[in-house]
Coordinates of C-alpha atoms and ligand atoms in Angstrom, one line a residue:
X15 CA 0.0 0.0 0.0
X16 CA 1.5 3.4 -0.9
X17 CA 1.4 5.7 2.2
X18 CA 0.3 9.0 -0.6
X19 CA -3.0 9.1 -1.3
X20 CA -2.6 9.2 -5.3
X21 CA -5.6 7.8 -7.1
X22 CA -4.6 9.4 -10.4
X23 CA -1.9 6.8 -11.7
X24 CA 0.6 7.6 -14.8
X25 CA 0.6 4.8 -16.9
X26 CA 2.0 3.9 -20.0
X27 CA -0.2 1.7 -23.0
X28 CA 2.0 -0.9 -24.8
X29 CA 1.4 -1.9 -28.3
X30 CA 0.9 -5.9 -28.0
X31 CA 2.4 -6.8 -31.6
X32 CA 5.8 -4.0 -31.6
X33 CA 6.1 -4.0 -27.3
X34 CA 6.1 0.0 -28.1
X35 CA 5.0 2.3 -25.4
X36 CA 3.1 4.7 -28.0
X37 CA 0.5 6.3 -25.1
X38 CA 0.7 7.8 -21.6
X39 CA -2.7 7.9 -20.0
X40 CA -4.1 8.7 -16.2
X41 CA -5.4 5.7 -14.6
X42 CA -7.7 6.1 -11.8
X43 CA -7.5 3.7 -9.1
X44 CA -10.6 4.1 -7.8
X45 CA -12.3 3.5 -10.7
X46 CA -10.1 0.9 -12.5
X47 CA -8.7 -1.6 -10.7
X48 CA -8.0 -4.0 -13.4
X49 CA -4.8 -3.6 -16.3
X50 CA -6.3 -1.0 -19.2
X51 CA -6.7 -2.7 -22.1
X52 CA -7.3 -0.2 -25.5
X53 CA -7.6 -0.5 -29.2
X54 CA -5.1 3.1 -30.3
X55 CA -3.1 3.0 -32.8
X56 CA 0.4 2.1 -33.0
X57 CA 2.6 4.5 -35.9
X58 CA 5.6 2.0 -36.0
X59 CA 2.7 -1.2 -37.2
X60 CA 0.7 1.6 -39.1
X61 CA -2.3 0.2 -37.6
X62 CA -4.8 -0.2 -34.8
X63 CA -3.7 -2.9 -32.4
X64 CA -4.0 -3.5 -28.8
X65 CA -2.4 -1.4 -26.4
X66 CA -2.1 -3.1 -22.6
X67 CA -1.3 -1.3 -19.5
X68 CA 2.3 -1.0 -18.3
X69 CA 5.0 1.3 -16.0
X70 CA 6.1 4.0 -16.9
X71 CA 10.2 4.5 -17.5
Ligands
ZN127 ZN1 3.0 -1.6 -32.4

């Protein structure tokens, strides 16, 4: 448990196919607890793919 009450996460949304971190996005922990999972589109695969939840760094 973090001792600071953040519920507005930084997290990062990793192409599935090229394992590219193409998006940044604010996660909130009190609504989502589960891994984000989005449809964006990647520029390196020129198209849409899916984008999972990851750190940032
Ligand atoms: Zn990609």
């Amino acid at each position: 448990m973090a001792s600071k009450k953040t519920v507005v996460e930084l997290v990062a949304l990793q192409c599935s196919e090229c394992k590219r971190k193409n998006y940044t996005t604010e996660k909130n922990r009190r609504n989502t607890q589960e891994k984000l999972e989005l449809n964006k589109y990647c520029p390196y695969d020129r198209k849409h793919t899916l984008h999972k939840e990851t750190k940032i760094k």
